[in-house]
Amino acid sequence: IQRLIGRTLRAALDFRSFPDITLAVDCDVLQADGGTRCASITGAMVALEDALKKLDSENQLVSWPLKDRVAAVSVGLVHDEELLDLDYSEDFAADVDMNVIGTASGKIIEVQGTAEGEPFARGSFNRLLDLGMKGVAELTQMQEEIRKETVQA
């Protein structure tokens, strides 16, 4: 999970903007009903942007390093229904379980998908991926709204 979160956050950054600085993001999910990896990634993005704002206020950045916001969401096929943001009971009953990690601009960082029994069709994969990217777009929009609220406060 640590490597997954690291890969995701690195995809959002231009490291030339903060040479000789190491950022450490600790992800603790205090309450969740499934999707802890996805919650960690989406929350870590908010924490990362807060850390970058602090570095920027201290004039430690060469330029703004955030290339794009990232988020992650689970999708799945449960009783022939394609679902977004599976809770524990849905995840447990899923015929297909998938995590989709992407950017606000609609690019894919990583997809993890598993058939829990029978293999699933490519068309089903495409629909789940589209549903997941729709969820990523919603989450990155929420991240933007949080950023606007904290700037105004």
Coordinates of C-alpha atoms in Angstrom, one line a residue, residues 29-147:
V29 CA -7.6 6.0 7.9
L30 CA -9.5 6.4 11.2
Q31 CA -12.9 5.3 9.9
A32 CA -13.9 3.7 6.7
D33 CA -16.4 1.2 5.4
G34 CA -14.1 -0.3 2.8
G35 CA -11.8 1.4 0.3
T36 CA -9.1 2.4 2.7
R37 CA -6.4 2.5 0.0
C38 CA -8.6 4.8 -2.0
A39 CA -9.4 7.0 1.0
S40 CA -5.6 7.2 1.9
I41 CA -4.7 8.3 -1.6
T42 CA -7.5 10.9 -1.9
G43 CA -6.8 12.3 1.6
A44 CA -3.0 12.2 1.1
M45 CA -3.5 14.5 -1.9
V46 CA -5.1 17.1 0.3
A47 CA -2.3 16.8 2.8
L48 CA 0.3 17.0 0.1
E49 CA -1.2 20.2 -1.3
D50 CA -1.2 21.7 2.3
A51 CA 2.5 20.9 2.7
L52 CA 3.3 22.5 -0.7
K53 CA 1.4 25.6 0.3
K54 CA 3.5 25.8 3.5
L55 CA 6.7 25.4 1.5
D56 CA 5.5 28.0 -0.9
S57 CA 4.8 30.5 1.9
E58 CA 8.3 29.9 3.2
N59 CA 9.7 30.6 -0.3
Q60 CA 11.2 27.1 -0.5
L61 CA 9.8 26.2 -3.9
V62 CA 11.5 27.0 -7.3
S63 CA 8.0 26.9 -8.9
W64 CA 4.6 25.4 -8.0
P65 CA 5.2 21.7 -8.2
L66 CA 1.7 20.3 -8.3
K67 CA 1.0 19.2 -11.9
D68 CA -2.5 17.8 -11.2
R69 CA -4.6 16.6 -8.4
V70 CA -5.0 12.8 -7.9
A71 CA -7.7 10.7 -6.3
A72 CA -8.7 7.0 -6.1
V73 CA -12.0 5.2 -6.0
S74 CA -13.2 1.7 -5.9
V75 CA -15.7 0.3 -8.4
G76 CA -17.1 -3.1 -8.8
L77 CA -19.6 -5.5 -10.4
V78 CA -22.1 -6.7 -7.7
H79 CA -25.0 -8.9 -8.7
D80 CA -24.6 -7.7 -12.4
E81 CA -24.7 -4.0 -11.2
E82 CA -21.8 -1.6 -11.8
L83 CA -21.2 0.3 -8.5
L84 CA -19.0 3.3 -7.6
D85 CA -17.3 3.6 -4.2
L86 CA -18.0 0.1 -2.8
D87 CA -18.7 -0.3 0.9
Y88 CA -17.5 -3.4 2.8
S89 CA -20.6 -5.5 2.1
E90 CA -20.6 -4.6 -1.6
D91 CA -16.8 -5.3 -1.8
F92 CA -17.3 -8.6 -0.1
A93 CA -20.1 -9.6 -2.6
A94 CA -18.4 -8.2 -5.7
D95 CA -17.9 -10.4 -8.7
V96 CA -15.3 -7.8 -9.9
D97 CA -13.4 -5.5 -7.6
M98 CA -11.4 -2.6 -9.1
N99 CA -9.5 0.4 -7.8
V100 CA -9.1 3.3 -10.2
I101 CA -6.5 6.0 -9.6
G102 CA -6.5 9.0 -11.8
T103 CA -6.0 12.8 -12.2
A104 CA -8.3 15.7 -12.3
S105 CA -7.5 16.1 -16.0
G106 CA -8.7 12.6 -16.7
K107 CA -5.5 10.7 -16.9
I108 CA -5.0 7.2 -15.5
I109 CA -2.3 6.5 -13.0
E110 CA -3.2 3.0 -12.0
V111 CA -5.9 0.4 -12.3
Q112 CA -6.1 -2.7 -10.1
G113 CA -8.9 -5.1 -11.1
T114 CA -9.7 -8.6 -10.0
A115 CA -12.4 -11.1 -11.0
E116 CA -13.5 -12.9 -7.8
G117 CA -14.7 -15.9 -9.7
E118 CA -15.5 -15.9 -13.4
P119 CA -13.4 -13.7 -15.7
F120 CA -15.1 -10.5 -16.8
A121 CA -15.6 -9.1 -20.3
R122 CA -13.5 -6.2 -21.7
G123 CA -16.7 -4.2 -22.1
S124 CA -17.4 -4.5 -18.4
F125 CA -13.8 -3.4 -17.7
N126 CA -14.3 -0.4 -19.9
R127 CA -17.6 0.6 -18.2
L128 CA -16.0 0.2 -14.7
L129 CA -13.0 2.2 -15.7
D130 CA -15.3 5.0 -17.0
L131 CA -17.3 4.9 -13.8
G132 CA -14.1 5.0 -11.8
M133 CA -12.8 8.0 -13.7
K134 CA -16.1 9.7 -13.2
G135 CA -15.6 9.1 -9.4
V136 CA -12.1 10.4 -9.6
A137 CA -13.4 13.6 -11.3
E138 CA -15.9 14.1 -8.5
L139 CA -13.3 13.6 -5.8
T140 CA -10.7 15.9 -7.4
Q141 CA -13.5 18.6 -7.6
M142 CA -14.1 18.1 -3.9
Q143 CA -10.4 18.5 -3.3
E144 CA -10.5 21.8 -5.2
E145 CA -13.5 23.0 -3.2
I146 CA -11.6 22.2 0.0
R147 CA -8.7 24.2 -1.2

